[in-house]
């Protein structure tokens, strides 16, 4: 399958604070991420991994350098442009961020409500199909309080993937899970992303899941200091 460039970052710098109190938190970042690729980002806490993830996700503004998503420049992008970009990205966080008063299906279906062209009946069917894909077909009408940690994270994966995004951003998706649930969750992400030919950028401290990566990049003190290409088949 033809690999499309999803993210192209060139000489990206980012700062915290203003004027005299300004501190640089990202230094000269250069990354290319292609469709179907799984990229894992490692590094100590405070090294800038989450900052980089939020910039790529259009959740904060790029201050210096170039960050292109599907060839659209995010540097100086308007809020409206950032909202449009976010529609092509699925987000999975350590805290699954499910709404307690919605069922599993309703939590997943929320994502599709951003896409005005999808009728409610179709959105409902797609949400149920996605929950089946993450092996939660028997829990469609359950509320988060009735689901285990691993099941909640699978609902979060279904929610992230239901709109067929071009990119999944995952910040510590296995941190709150035991080793078996964590392995199930990343295997599922890997399988579904390959089926949809979408790219995954995952931040993790979990060394047990590094084997799913095509590339591993290591950050320290706001700099990319090492990249390992994995010969995974």
mmCIF file with all atom_site columns, C-alpha atoms in Angstrom:
data_model
loop_
_atom_site.group_PDB
_atom_site.id
_atom_site.type_symbol
_atom_site.label_atom_id
_atom_site.label_alt_id
_atom_site.label_comp_id
_atom_site.label_asym_id
_atom_site.label_entity_id
_atom_site.label_seq_id
_atom_site.pdbx_PDB_ins_code
_atom_site.Cartn_x
_atom_site.Cartn_y
_atom_site.Cartn_z
_atom_site.occupancy
_atom_site.B_iso_or_equiv
_atom_site.pdbx_formal_charge
_atom_site.auth_seq_id
_atom_site.auth_comp_id
_atom_site.auth_asym_id
_atom_site.auth_atom_id
_atom_site.pdbx_PDB_model_num
ATOM 1   C CA . UNK A 1 1   ? 0.000   0.000  0.000  1.00 0.00 ? 1   UNK A CA 1
ATOM 2   C CA . UNK A 1 2   ? 1.282   3.476  -0.919 1.00 0.00 ? 2   UNK A CA 1
ATOM 3   C CA . UNK A 1 3   ? 2.564   5.286  2.171  1.00 0.00 ? 3   UNK A CA 1
ATOM 4   C CA . UNK A 1 4   ? 1.288   8.818  2.542  1.00 0.00 ? 4   UNK A CA 1
ATOM 5   C CA . UNK A 1 5   ? 3.152   11.400 4.639  1.00 0.00 ? 5   UNK A CA 1
ATOM 6   C CA . UNK A 1 6   ? 0.789   12.211 7.521  1.00 0.00 ? 6   UNK A CA 1
ATOM 7   C CA . UNK A 1 7   ? 3.023   14.410 9.696  1.00 0.00 ? 7   UNK A CA 1
ATOM 8   C CA . UNK A 1 8   ? 6.087   16.380 8.591  1.00 0.00 ? 8   UNK A CA 1
ATOM 9   C CA . UNK A 1 9   ? 7.914   18.361 11.293 1.00 0.00 ? 9   UNK A CA 1
ATOM 10  C CA . UNK A 1 10  ? 10.864  20.583 10.422 1.00 0.00 ? 10  UNK A CA 1
ATOM 11  C CA . UNK A 1 11  ? 13.006  22.617 12.871 1.00 0.00 ? 11  UNK A CA 1
ATOM 12  C CA . UNK A 1 12  ? 10.234  22.871 15.462 1.00 0.00 ? 12  UNK A CA 1
ATOM 13  C CA . UNK A 1 13  ? 10.954  24.913 18.597 1.00 0.00 ? 13  UNK A CA 1
ATOM 14  C CA . UNK A 1 14  ? 8.508   25.593 21.421 1.00 0.00 ? 14  UNK A CA 1
ATOM 15  C CA . UNK A 1 15  ? 8.648   27.872 24.460 1.00 0.00 ? 15  UNK A CA 1
ATOM 16  C CA . UNK A 1 16  ? 6.901   28.264 27.792 1.00 0.00 ? 16  UNK A CA 1
ATOM 17  C CA . UNK A 1 17  ? 6.164   31.656 29.346 1.00 0.00 ? 17  UNK A CA 1
ATOM 18  C CA . UNK A 1 18  ? 6.707   35.180 28.016 1.00 0.00 ? 18  UNK A CA 1
ATOM 19  C CA . UNK A 1 19  ? 9.686   37.535 27.558 1.00 0.00 ? 19  UNK A CA 1
ATOM 20  C CA . UNK A 1 20  ? 12.198  37.291 30.454 1.00 0.00 ? 20  UNK A CA 1
ATOM 21  C CA . UNK A 1 21  ? 10.467  34.208 31.868 1.00 0.00 ? 21  UNK A CA 1
ATOM 22  C CA . UNK A 1 22  ? 10.481  32.426 28.505 1.00 0.00 ? 22  UNK A CA 1
ATOM 23  C CA . UNK A 1 23  ? 11.951  28.903 28.634 1.00 0.00 ? 23  UNK A CA 1
ATOM 24  C CA . UNK A 1 24  ? 12.570  26.710 25.593 1.00 0.00 ? 24  UNK A CA 1
ATOM 25  C CA . UNK A 1 25  ? 10.907  23.295 25.986 1.00 0.00 ? 25  UNK A CA 1
ATOM 26  C CA . UNK A 1 26  ? 11.366  21.774 22.499 1.00 0.00 ? 26  UNK A CA 1
ATOM 27  C CA . UNK A 1 27  ? 14.552  22.127 20.459 1.00 0.00 ? 27  UNK A CA 1
ATOM 28  C CA . UNK A 1 28  ? 14.890  21.680 16.689 1.00 0.00 ? 28  UNK A CA 1
ATOM 29  C CA . UNK A 1 29  ? 12.515  18.708 16.301 1.00 0.00 ? 29  UNK A CA 1
ATOM 30  C CA . UNK A 1 30  ? 12.460  16.937 12.920 1.00 0.00 ? 30  UNK A CA 1
ATOM 31  C CA . UNK A 1 31  ? 10.115  13.968 12.339 1.00 0.00 ? 31  UNK A CA 1
ATOM 32  C CA . UNK A 1 32  ? 8.231   12.421 9.417  1.00 0.00 ? 32  UNK A CA 1
ATOM 33  C CA . UNK A 1 33  ? 5.367   10.000 10.126 1.00 0.00 ? 33  UNK A CA 1
ATOM 34  C CA . UNK A 1 34  ? 3.807   7.959  7.312  1.00 0.00 ? 34  UNK A CA 1
ATOM 35  C CA . UNK A 1 35  ? 0.485   6.153  7.014  1.00 0.00 ? 35  UNK A CA 1
ATOM 36  C CA . UNK A 1 36  ? 0.382   2.621  8.450  1.00 0.00 ? 36  UNK A CA 1
ATOM 37  C CA . UNK A 1 37  ? 3.416   3.320  10.637 1.00 0.00 ? 37  UNK A CA 1
ATOM 38  C CA . UNK A 1 38  ? 3.642   2.861  14.417 1.00 0.00 ? 38  UNK A CA 1
ATOM 39  C CA . UNK A 1 39  ? 6.035   5.297  16.056 1.00 0.00 ? 39  UNK A CA 1
ATOM 40  C CA . UNK A 1 40  ? 6.731   5.030  19.791 1.00 0.00 ? 40  UNK A CA 1
ATOM 41  C CA . UNK A 1 41  ? 8.179   7.963  21.715 1.00 0.00 ? 41  UNK A CA 1
ATOM 42  C CA . UNK A 1 42  ? 10.069  7.251  24.945 1.00 0.00 ? 42  UNK A CA 1
ATOM 43  C CA . UNK A 1 43  ? 11.964  9.394  27.430 1.00 0.00 ? 43  UNK A CA 1
ATOM 44  C CA . UNK A 1 44  ? 11.859  10.568 31.039 1.00 0.00 ? 44  UNK A CA 1
ATOM 45  C CA . UNK A 1 45  ? 8.972   12.607 32.444 1.00 0.00 ? 45  UNK A CA 1
ATOM 46  C CA . UNK A 1 46  ? 9.305   16.273 31.560 1.00 0.00 ? 46  UNK A CA 1
ATOM 47  C CA . UNK A 1 47  ? 11.292  15.613 28.369 1.00 0.00 ? 47  UNK A CA 1
ATOM 48  C CA . UNK A 1 48  ? 8.656   17.235 26.108 1.00 0.00 ? 48  UNK A CA 1
ATOM 49  C CA . UNK A 1 49  ? 6.848   14.149 24.777 1.00 0.00 ? 49  UNK A CA 1
ATOM 50  C CA . UNK A 1 50  ? 3.326   15.237 25.717 1.00 0.00 ? 50  UNK A CA 1
ATOM 51  C CA . UNK A 1 51  ? 4.004   18.804 24.519 1.00 0.00 ? 51  UNK A CA 1
ATOM 52  C CA . UNK A 1 52  ? 5.001   17.436 21.114 1.00 0.00 ? 52  UNK A CA 1
ATOM 53  C CA . UNK A 1 53  ? 1.923   15.205 21.030 1.00 0.00 ? 53  UNK A CA 1
ATOM 54  C CA . UNK A 1 54  ? -0.412  18.141 21.740 1.00 0.00 ? 54  UNK A CA 1
ATOM 55  C CA . UNK A 1 55  ? 1.244   20.235 19.010 1.00 0.00 ? 55  UNK A CA 1
ATOM 56  C CA . UNK A 1 56  ? 0.843   17.461 16.437 1.00 0.00 ? 56  UNK A CA 1
ATOM 57  C CA . UNK A 1 57  ? -2.765  17.004 17.561 1.00 0.00 ? 57  UNK A CA 1
ATOM 58  C CA . UNK A 1 58  ? -3.607  20.658 16.969 1.00 0.00 ? 58  UNK A CA 1
ATOM 59  C CA . UNK A 1 59  ? -4.360  21.088 20.689 1.00 0.00 ? 59  UNK A CA 1
ATOM 60  C CA . UNK A 1 60  ? -1.890  23.974 21.064 1.00 0.00 ? 60  UNK A CA 1
ATOM 61  C CA . UNK A 1 61  ? -0.341  26.449 18.620 1.00 0.00 ? 61  UNK A CA 1
ATOM 62  C CA . UNK A 1 62  ? 3.062   25.967 16.961 1.00 0.00 ? 62  UNK A CA 1
ATOM 63  C CA . UNK A 1 63  ? 5.374   28.870 17.871 1.00 0.00 ? 63  UNK A CA 1
ATOM 64  C CA . UNK A 1 64  ? 8.414   28.333 15.653 1.00 0.00 ? 64  UNK A CA 1
ATOM 65  C CA . UNK A 1 65  ? 9.307   26.057 12.741 1.00 0.00 ? 65  UNK A CA 1
ATOM 66  C CA . UNK A 1 66  ? 7.089   23.960 10.500 1.00 0.00 ? 66  UNK A CA 1
ATOM 67  C CA . UNK A 1 67  ? 4.556   21.271 11.438 1.00 0.00 ? 67  UNK A CA 1
ATOM 68  C CA . UNK A 1 68  ? 2.482   19.947 8.550  1.00 0.00 ? 68  UNK A CA 1
ATOM 69  C CA . UNK A 1 69  ? -0.439  17.564 8.961  1.00 0.00 ? 69  UNK A CA 1
ATOM 70  C CA . UNK A 1 70  ? -1.606  16.053 5.634  1.00 0.00 ? 70  UNK A CA 1
ATOM 71  C CA . UNK A 1 71  ? 0.459   18.789 3.969  1.00 0.00 ? 71  UNK A CA 1
ATOM 72  C CA . UNK A 1 72  ? -1.384  21.584 5.809  1.00 0.00 ? 72  UNK A CA 1
ATOM 73  C CA . UNK A 1 73  ? 0.854   23.928 7.782  1.00 0.00 ? 73  UNK A CA 1
ATOM 74  C CA . UNK A 1 74  ? -0.107  24.222 11.471 1.00 0.00 ? 74  UNK A CA 1
ATOM 75  C CA . UNK A 1 75  ? 2.270   27.123 12.147 1.00 0.00 ? 75  UNK A CA 1
ATOM 76  C CA . UNK A 1 76  ? 0.019   30.221 12.233 1.00 0.00 ? 76  UNK A CA 1
ATOM 77  C CA . UNK A 1 77  ? -3.060  28.084 11.507 1.00 0.00 ? 77  UNK A CA 1
ATOM 78  C CA . UNK A 1 78  ? -6.342  29.636 12.643 1.00 0.00 ? 78  UNK A CA 1
ATOM 79  C CA . UNK A 1 79  ? -8.494  28.050 15.351 1.00 0.00 ? 79  UNK A CA 1
ATOM 80  C CA . UNK A 1 80  ? -10.968 26.989 12.677 1.00 0.00 ? 80  UNK A CA 1
ATOM 81  C CA . UNK A 1 81  ? -8.179  25.246 10.698 1.00 0.00 ? 81  UNK A CA 1
ATOM 82  C CA . UNK A 1 82  ? -7.019  23.461 13.873 1.00 0.00 ? 82  UNK A CA 1
ATOM 83  C CA . UNK A 1 83  ? -10.579 22.245 14.538 1.00 0.00 ? 83  UNK A CA 1
ATOM 84  C CA . UNK A 1 84  ? -10.743 20.841 10.992 1.00 0.00 ? 84  UNK A CA 1
ATOM 85  C CA . UNK A 1 85  ? -7.396  19.078 11.470 1.00 0.00 ? 85  UNK A CA 1
ATOM 86  C CA . UNK A 1 86  ? -8.515  17.533 14.770 1.00 0.00 ? 86  UNK A CA 1
ATOM 87  C CA . UNK A 1 87  ? -11.343 15.777 12.932 1.00 0.00 ? 87  UNK A CA 1
ATOM 88  C CA . UNK A 1 88  ? -8.739  13.597 11.190 1.00 0.00 ? 88  UNK A CA 1
ATOM 89  C CA . UNK A 1 89  ? -7.016  12.589 14.435 1.00 0.00 ? 89  UNK A CA 1
ATOM 90  C CA . UNK A 1 90  ? -8.021  10.039 17.079 1.00 0.00 ? 90  UNK A CA 1
ATOM 91  C CA . UNK A 1 91  ? -6.862  10.630 20.648 1.00 0.00 ? 91  UNK A CA 1
ATOM 92  C CA . UNK A 1 92  ? -6.278  7.956  23.309 1.00 0.00 ? 92  UNK A CA 1
ATOM 93  C CA . UNK A 1 93  ? -5.130  9.093  26.753 1.00 0.00 ? 93  UNK A CA 1
ATOM 94  C CA . UNK A 1 94  ? -4.001  7.329  29.906 1.00 0.00 ? 94  UNK A CA 1
ATOM 95  C CA . UNK A 1 95  ? -7.285  8.334  31.566 1.00 0.00 ? 95  UNK A CA 1
ATOM 96  C CA . UNK A 1 96  ? -9.832  6.991  29.094 1.00 0.00 ? 96  UNK A CA 1
ATOM 97  C CA . UNK A 1 97  ? -11.896 10.239 29.465 1.00 0.00 ? 97  UNK A CA 1
ATOM 98  C CA . UNK A 1 98  ? -15.229 8.470  28.956 1.00 0.00 ? 98  UNK A CA 1
ATOM 99  C CA . UNK A 1 99  ? -18.394 10.310 29.962 1.00 0.00 ? 99  UNK A CA 1
ATOM 100 C CA . UNK A 1 100 ? -19.947 8.412  32.870 1.00 0.00 ? 100 UNK A CA 1
ATOM 101 C CA . UNK A 1 101 ? -23.541 9.273  31.948 1.00 0.00 ? 101 UNK A CA 1
ATOM 102 C CA . UNK A 1 102 ? -23.228 7.813  28.412 1.00 0.00 ? 102 UNK A CA 1
ATOM 103 C CA . UNK A 1 103 ? -23.177 4.132  27.449 1.00 0.00 ? 103 UNK A CA 1
ATOM 104 C CA . UNK A 1 104 ? -20.204 2.597  25.644 1.00 0.00 ? 104 UNK A CA 1
ATOM 105 C CA . UNK A 1 105 ? -21.979 3.088  22.290 1.00 0.00 ? 105 UNK A CA 1
ATOM 106 C CA . UNK A 1 106 ? -22.903 6.704  23.043 1.00 0.00 ? 106 UNK A CA 1
ATOM 107 C CA . UNK A 1 107 ? -19.318 7.485  24.065 1.00 0.00 ? 107 UNK A CA 1
ATOM 108 C CA . UNK A 1 108 ? -18.049 6.107  20.754 1.00 0.00 ? 108 UNK A CA 1
ATOM 109 C CA . UNK A 1 109 ? -20.816 7.750  18.725 1.00 0.00 ? 109 UNK A CA 1
ATOM 110 C CA . UNK A 1 110 ? -19.933 11.209 20.109 1.00 0.00 ? 110 UNK A CA 1
ATOM 111 C CA . UNK A 1 111 ? -16.924 11.326 17.788 1.00 0.00 ? 111 UNK A CA 1
ATOM 112 C CA . UNK A 1 112 ? -19.126 10.877 14.737 1.00 0.00 ? 112 UNK A CA 1
ATOM 113 C CA . UNK A 1 113 ? -21.349 13.771 15.775 1.00 0.00 ? 113 UNK A CA 1
ATOM 114 C CA . UNK A 1 114 ? -18.508 16.088 14.727 1.00 0.00 ? 114 UNK A CA 1
ATOM 115 C CA . UNK A 1 115 ? -19.060 14.818 11.188 1.00 0.00 ? 115 UNK A CA 1
ATOM 116 C CA . UNK A 1 116 ? -22.314 16.500 10.178 1.00 0.00 ? 116 UNK A CA 1
ATOM 117 C CA . UNK A 1 117 ? -22.647 14.432 6.984  1.00 0.00 ? 117 UNK A CA 1
ATOM 118 C CA . UNK A 1 118 ? -23.145 11.120 8.858  1.00 0.00 ? 118 UNK A CA 1
ATOM 119 C CA . UNK A 1 119 ? -26.837 10.409 9.668  1.00 0.00 ? 119 UNK A CA 1
ATOM 120 C CA . UNK A 1 120 ? -27.622 9.325  13.241 1.00 0.00 ? 120 UNK A CA 1
ATOM 121 C CA . UNK A 1 121 ? -28.708 5.826  12.192 1.00 0.00 ? 121 UNK A CA 1
ATOM 122 C CA . UNK A 1 122 ? -25.423 5.228  10.323 1.00 0.00 ? 122 UNK A CA 1
ATOM 123 C CA . UNK A 1 123 ? -23.392 6.675  13.217 1.00 0.00 ? 123 UNK A CA 1
ATOM 124 C CA . UNK A 1 124 ? -25.120 4.248  15.570 1.00 0.00 ? 124 UNK A CA 1
ATOM 125 C CA . UNK A 1 125 ? -24.349 1.248  13.334 1.00 0.00 ? 125 UNK A CA 1
ATOM 126 C CA . UNK A 1 126 ? -20.722 2.307  12.866 1.00 0.00 ? 126 UNK A CA 1
ATOM 127 C CA . UNK A 1 127 ? -20.276 2.737  16.634 1.00 0.00 ? 127 UNK A CA 1
ATOM 128 C CA . UNK A 1 128 ? -21.707 -0.708 17.331 1.00 0.00 ? 128 UNK A CA 1
ATOM 129 C CA . UNK A 1 129 ? -19.492 -2.253 14.609 1.00 0.00 ? 129 UNK A CA 1
ATOM 130 C CA . UNK A 1 130 ? -16.415 -0.588 16.126 1.00 0.00 ? 130 UNK A CA 1
ATOM 131 C CA . UNK A 1 131 ? -17.273 -1.895 19.608 1.00 0.00 ? 131 UNK A CA 1
ATOM 132 C CA . UNK A 1 132 ? -17.630 -5.363 18.079 1.00 0.00 ? 132 UNK A CA 1
ATOM 133 C CA . UNK A 1 133 ? -14.175 -4.923 16.510 1.00 0.00 ? 133 UNK A CA 1
ATOM 134 C CA . UNK A 1 134 ? -12.683 -4.210 19.958 1.00 0.00 ? 134 UNK A CA 1
ATOM 135 C CA . UNK A 1 135 ? -14.526 -7.281 21.299 1.00 0.00 ? 135 UNK A CA 1
ATOM 136 C CA . UNK A 1 136 ? -17.060 -5.342 23.345 1.00 0.00 ? 136 UNK A CA 1
ATOM 137 C CA . UNK A 1 137 ? -20.189 -6.208 21.378 1.00 0.00 ? 137 UNK A CA 1
ATOM 138 C CA . UNK A 1 138 ? -21.700 -7.676 24.541 1.00 0.00 ? 138 UNK A CA 1
ATOM 139 C CA . UNK A 1 139 ? -21.100 -4.408 26.467 1.00 0.00 ? 139 UNK A CA 1
ATOM 140 C CA . UNK A 1 140 ? -22.575 -1.869 24.000 1.00 0.00 ? 140 UNK A CA 1
ATOM 141 C CA . UNK A 1 141 ? -25.211 -0.557 26.441 1.00 0.00 ? 141 UNK A CA 1
ATOM 142 C CA . UNK A 1 142 ? -23.049 -0.694 29.562 1.00 0.00 ? 142 UNK A CA 1
ATOM 143 C CA . UNK A 1 143 ? -22.016 2.492  31.369 1.00 0.00 ? 143 UNK A CA 1
ATOM 144 C CA . UNK A 1 144 ? -18.312 3.076  32.163 1.00 0.00 ? 144 UNK A CA 1
ATOM 145 C CA . UNK A 1 145 ? -18.891 2.306  35.877 1.00 0.00 ? 145 UNK A CA 1
ATOM 146 C CA . UNK A 1 146 ? -19.815 -1.271 34.858 1.00 0.00 ? 146 UNK A CA 1
ATOM 147 C CA . UNK A 1 147 ? -16.648 -1.823 32.773 1.00 0.00 ? 147 UNK A CA 1
ATOM 148 C CA . UNK A 1 148 ? -13.143 -2.895 33.822 1.00 0.00 ? 148 UNK A CA 1
ATOM 149 C CA . UNK A 1 149 ? -10.110 -0.669 33.188 1.00 0.00 ? 149 UNK A CA 1
ATOM 150 C CA . UNK A 1 150 ? -9.141  -2.655 30.088 1.00 0.00 ? 150 UNK A CA 1
ATOM 151 C CA . UNK A 1 151 ? -12.697 -2.501 28.746 1.00 0.00 ? 151 UNK A CA 1
ATOM 152 C CA . UNK A 1 152 ? -12.865 1.275  29.256 1.00 0.00 ? 152 UNK A CA 1
ATOM 153 C CA . UNK A 1 153 ? -9.600  1.669  27.366 1.00 0.00 ? 153 UNK A CA 1
ATOM 154 C CA . UNK A 1 154 ? -11.028 -0.461 24.532 1.00 0.00 ? 154 UNK A CA 1
ATOM 155 C CA . UNK A 1 155 ? -14.062 1.843  24.386 1.00 0.00 ? 155 UNK A CA 1
ATOM 156 C CA . UNK A 1 156 ? -11.581 4.748  24.138 1.00 0.00 ? 156 UNK A CA 1
ATOM 157 C CA . UNK A 1 157 ? -9.827  2.971  21.236 1.00 0.00 ? 157 UNK A CA 1
ATOM 158 C CA . UNK A 1 158 ? -13.172 2.396  19.490 1.00 0.00 ? 158 UNK A CA 1
ATOM 159 C CA . UNK A 1 159 ? -13.993 6.084  19.970 1.00 0.00 ? 159 UNK A CA 1
ATOM 160 C CA . UNK A 1 160 ? -10.614 7.132  18.532 1.00 0.00 ? 160 UNK A CA 1
ATOM 161 C CA . UNK A 1 161 ? -10.865 4.840  15.491 1.00 0.00 ? 161 UNK A CA 1
ATOM 162 C CA . UNK A 1 162 ? -14.575 5.036  14.602 1.00 0.00 ? 162 UNK A CA 1
ATOM 163 C CA . UNK A 1 163 ? -14.203 8.031  12.297 1.00 0.00 ? 163 UNK A CA 1
ATOM 164 C CA . UNK A 1 164 ? -11.293 6.378  10.387 1.00 0.00 ? 164 UNK A CA 1
ATOM 165 C CA . UNK A 1 165 ? -8.714  9.029  11.337 1.00 0.00 ? 165 UNK A CA 1
ATOM 166 C CA . UNK A 1 166 ? -5.410  9.394  9.499  1.00 0.00 ? 166 UNK A CA 1
ATOM 167 C CA . UNK A 1 167 ? -3.481  9.530  12.784 1.00 0.00 ? 167 UNK A CA 1
ATOM 168 C CA . UNK A 1 168 ? -3.911  8.121  16.295 1.00 0.00 ? 168 UNK A CA 1
ATOM 169 C CA . UNK A 1 169 ? -2.155  9.957  19.129 1.00 0.00 ? 169 UNK A CA 1
ATOM 170 C CA . UNK A 1 170 ? -1.849  7.805  22.242 1.00 0.00 ? 170 UNK A CA 1
ATOM 171 C CA . UNK A 1 171 ? -0.426  9.192  25.489 1.00 0.00 ? 171 UNK A CA 1
ATOM 172 C CA . UNK A 1 172 ? 0.480   6.382  27.926 1.00 0.00 ? 172 UNK A CA 1
ATOM 173 C CA . UNK A 1 173 ? -2.495  4.219  26.835 1.00 0.00 ? 173 UNK A CA 1
ATOM 174 C CA . UNK A 1 174 ? -1.445  1.227  28.979 1.00 0.00 ? 174 UNK A CA 1
ATOM 175 C CA . UNK A 1 175 ? -0.245  3.049  32.119 1.00 0.00 ? 175 UNK A CA 1
ATOM 176 C CA . UNK A 1 176 ? -3.329  2.251  34.198 1.00 0.00 ? 176 UNK A CA 1
ATOM 177 C CA . UNK A 1 177 ? -3.642  -1.365 32.988 1.00 0.00 ? 177 UNK A CA 1
ATOM 178 C CA . UNK A 1 178 ? -2.163  -4.668 34.110 1.00 0.00 ? 178 UNK A CA 1
ATOM 179 C CA . UNK A 1 179 ? 0.257   -6.353 31.705 1.00 0.00 ? 179 UNK A CA 1
ATOM 180 C CA . UNK A 1 180 ? -2.308  -8.614 30.017 1.00 0.00 ? 180 UNK A CA 1
ATOM 181 C CA . UNK A 1 181 ? -4.889  -5.834 29.477 1.00 0.00 ? 181 UNK A CA 1
ATOM 182 C CA . UNK A 1 182 ? -2.102  -3.506 28.298 1.00 0.00 ? 182 UNK A CA 1
ATOM 183 C CA . UNK A 1 183 ? -0.883  -6.061 25.764 1.00 0.00 ? 183 UNK A CA 1
ATOM 184 C CA . UNK A 1 184 ? -4.449  -6.683 24.521 1.00 0.00 ? 184 UNK A CA 1
ATOM 185 C CA . UNK A 1 185 ? -5.002  -2.946 24.107 1.00 0.00 ? 185 UNK A CA 1
ATOM 186 C CA . UNK A 1 186 ? -1.842  -2.301 22.050 1.00 0.00 ? 186 UNK A CA 1
ATOM 187 C CA . UNK A 1 187 ? -2.336  -5.423 19.920 1.00 0.00 ? 187 UNK A CA 1
ATOM 188 C CA . UNK A 1 188 ? -5.797  -4.140 19.127 1.00 0.00 ? 188 UNK A CA 1
ATOM 189 C CA . UNK A 1 189 ? -4.522  -0.655 18.253 1.00 0.00 ? 189 UNK A CA 1
ATOM 190 C CA . UNK A 1 190 ? -1.871  -2.203 16.023 1.00 0.00 ? 190 UNK A CA 1
ATOM 191 C CA . UNK A 1 191 ? -4.313  -4.483 14.209 1.00 0.00 ? 191 UNK A CA 1
ATOM 192 C CA . UNK A 1 192 ? -7.023  -1.853 13.651 1.00 0.00 ? 192 UNK A CA 1
ATOM 193 C CA . UNK A 1 193 ? -4.547  0.834  12.581 1.00 0.00 ? 193 UNK A CA 1
ATOM 194 C CA . UNK A 1 194 ? -3.015  -1.513 9.997  1.00 0.00 ? 194 UNK A CA 1
ATOM 195 C CA . UNK A 1 195 ? -6.492  -2.382 8.689  1.00 0.00 ? 195 UNK A CA 1
ATOM 196 C CA . UNK A 1 196 ? -7.327  1.323  8.343  1.00 0.00 ? 196 UNK A CA 1
ATOM 197 C CA . UNK A 1 197 ? -3.794  2.261  7.140  1.00 0.00 ? 197 UNK A CA 1
ATOM 198 C CA . UNK A 1 198 ? -3.609  4.946  9.788  1.00 0.00 ? 198 UNK A CA 1
ATOM 199 C CA . UNK A 1 199 ? -0.455  6.089  11.600 1.00 0.00 ? 199 UNK A CA 1
ATOM 200 C CA . UNK A 1 200 ? 0.023   5.752  15.360 1.00 0.00 ? 200 UNK A CA 1
ATOM 201 C CA . UNK A 1 201 ? 2.246   7.970  17.499 1.00 0.00 ? 201 UNK A CA 1
ATOM 202 C CA . UNK A 1 202 ? 2.391   6.590  21.029 1.00 0.00 ? 202 UNK A CA 1
ATOM 203 C CA . UNK A 1 203 ? 4.096   7.975  24.126 1.00 0.00 ? 203 UNK A CA 1
ATOM 204 C CA . UNK A 1 204 ? 4.884   5.234  26.621 1.00 0.00 ? 204 UNK A CA 1
ATOM 205 C CA . UNK A 1 205 ? 7.089   4.264  29.560 1.00 0.00 ? 205 UNK A CA 1
ATOM 206 C CA . UNK A 1 206 ? 5.948   0.652  29.156 1.00 0.00 ? 206 UNK A CA 1
ATOM 207 C CA . UNK A 1 207 ? 8.936   -1.327 27.835 1.00 0.00 ? 207 UNK A CA 1
ATOM 208 C CA . UNK A 1 208 ? 6.751   -4.429 27.419 1.00 0.00 ? 208 UNK A CA 1
ATOM 209 C CA . UNK A 1 209 ? 5.007   -2.973 24.356 1.00 0.00 ? 209 UNK A CA 1
ATOM 210 C CA . UNK A 1 210 ? 7.976   -1.547 22.415 1.00 0.00 ? 210 UNK A CA 1
ATOM 211 C CA . UNK A 1 211 ? 7.915   -4.578 20.081 1.00 0.00 ? 211 UNK A CA 1
ATOM 212 C CA . UNK A 1 212 ? 4.873   -3.239 18.179 1.00 0.00 ? 212 UNK A CA 1
ATOM 213 C CA . UNK A 1 213 ? 6.834   -0.219 16.929 1.00 0.00 ? 213 UNK A CA 1
ATOM 214 C CA . UNK A 1 214 ? 8.203   0.350  13.433 1.00 0.00 ? 214 UNK A CA 1
ATOM 215 C CA . UNK A 1 215 ? 10.397  3.100  14.892 1.00 0.00 ? 215 UNK A CA 1
ATOM 216 C CA . UNK A 1 216 ? 11.242  4.186  18.428 1.00 0.00 ? 216 UNK A CA 1
ATOM 217 C CA . UNK A 1 217 ? 12.340  7.761  19.101 1.00 0.00 ? 217 UNK A CA 1
ATOM 218 C CA . UNK A 1 218 ? 13.835  8.793  22.422 1.00 0.00 ? 218 UNK A CA 1
ATOM 219 C CA . UNK A 1 219 ? 13.478  12.312 23.829 1.00 0.00 ? 219 UNK A CA 1
ATOM 220 C CA . UNK A 1 220 ? 15.468  13.992 26.567 1.00 0.00 ? 220 UNK A CA 1
ATOM 221 C CA . UNK A 1 221 ? 15.332  17.632 27.680 1.00 0.00 ? 221 UNK A CA 1
ATOM 222 C CA . UNK A 1 222 ? 13.175  18.657 24.722 1.00 0.00 ? 222 UNK A CA 1
ATOM 223 C CA . UNK A 1 223 ? 15.470  17.082 22.116 1.00 0.00 ? 223 UNK A CA 1
ATOM 224 C CA . UNK A 1 224 ? 15.180  13.963 19.977 1.00 0.00 ? 224 UNK A CA 1
ATOM 225 C CA . UNK A 1 225 ? 18.399  12.207 20.841 1.00 0.00 ? 225 UNK A CA 1
ATOM 226 C CA . UNK A 1 226 ? 17.997  8.759  19.308 1.00 0.00 ? 226 UNK A CA 1
ATOM 227 C CA . UNK A 1 227 ? 15.919  6.941  16.716 1.00 0.00 ? 227 UNK A CA 1
ATOM 228 C CA . UNK A 1 228 ? 15.786  3.159  16.322 1.00 0.00 ? 228 UNK A CA 1
ATOM 229 C CA . UNK A 1 229 ? 14.259  1.527  13.256 1.00 0.00 ? 229 UNK A CA 1
ATOM 230 C CA . UNK A 1 230 ? 12.786  -1.836 14.247 1.00 0.00 ? 230 UNK A CA 1
ATOM 231 C CA . UNK A 1 231 ? 12.938  -4.773 11.846 1.00 0.00 ? 231 UNK A CA 1
ATOM 232 C CA . UNK A 1 232 ? 9.440   -5.950 12.636 1.00 0.00 ? 232 UNK A CA 1
ATOM 233 C CA . UNK A 1 233 ? 7.585   -8.282 10.281 1.00 0.00 ? 233 UNK A CA 1
#
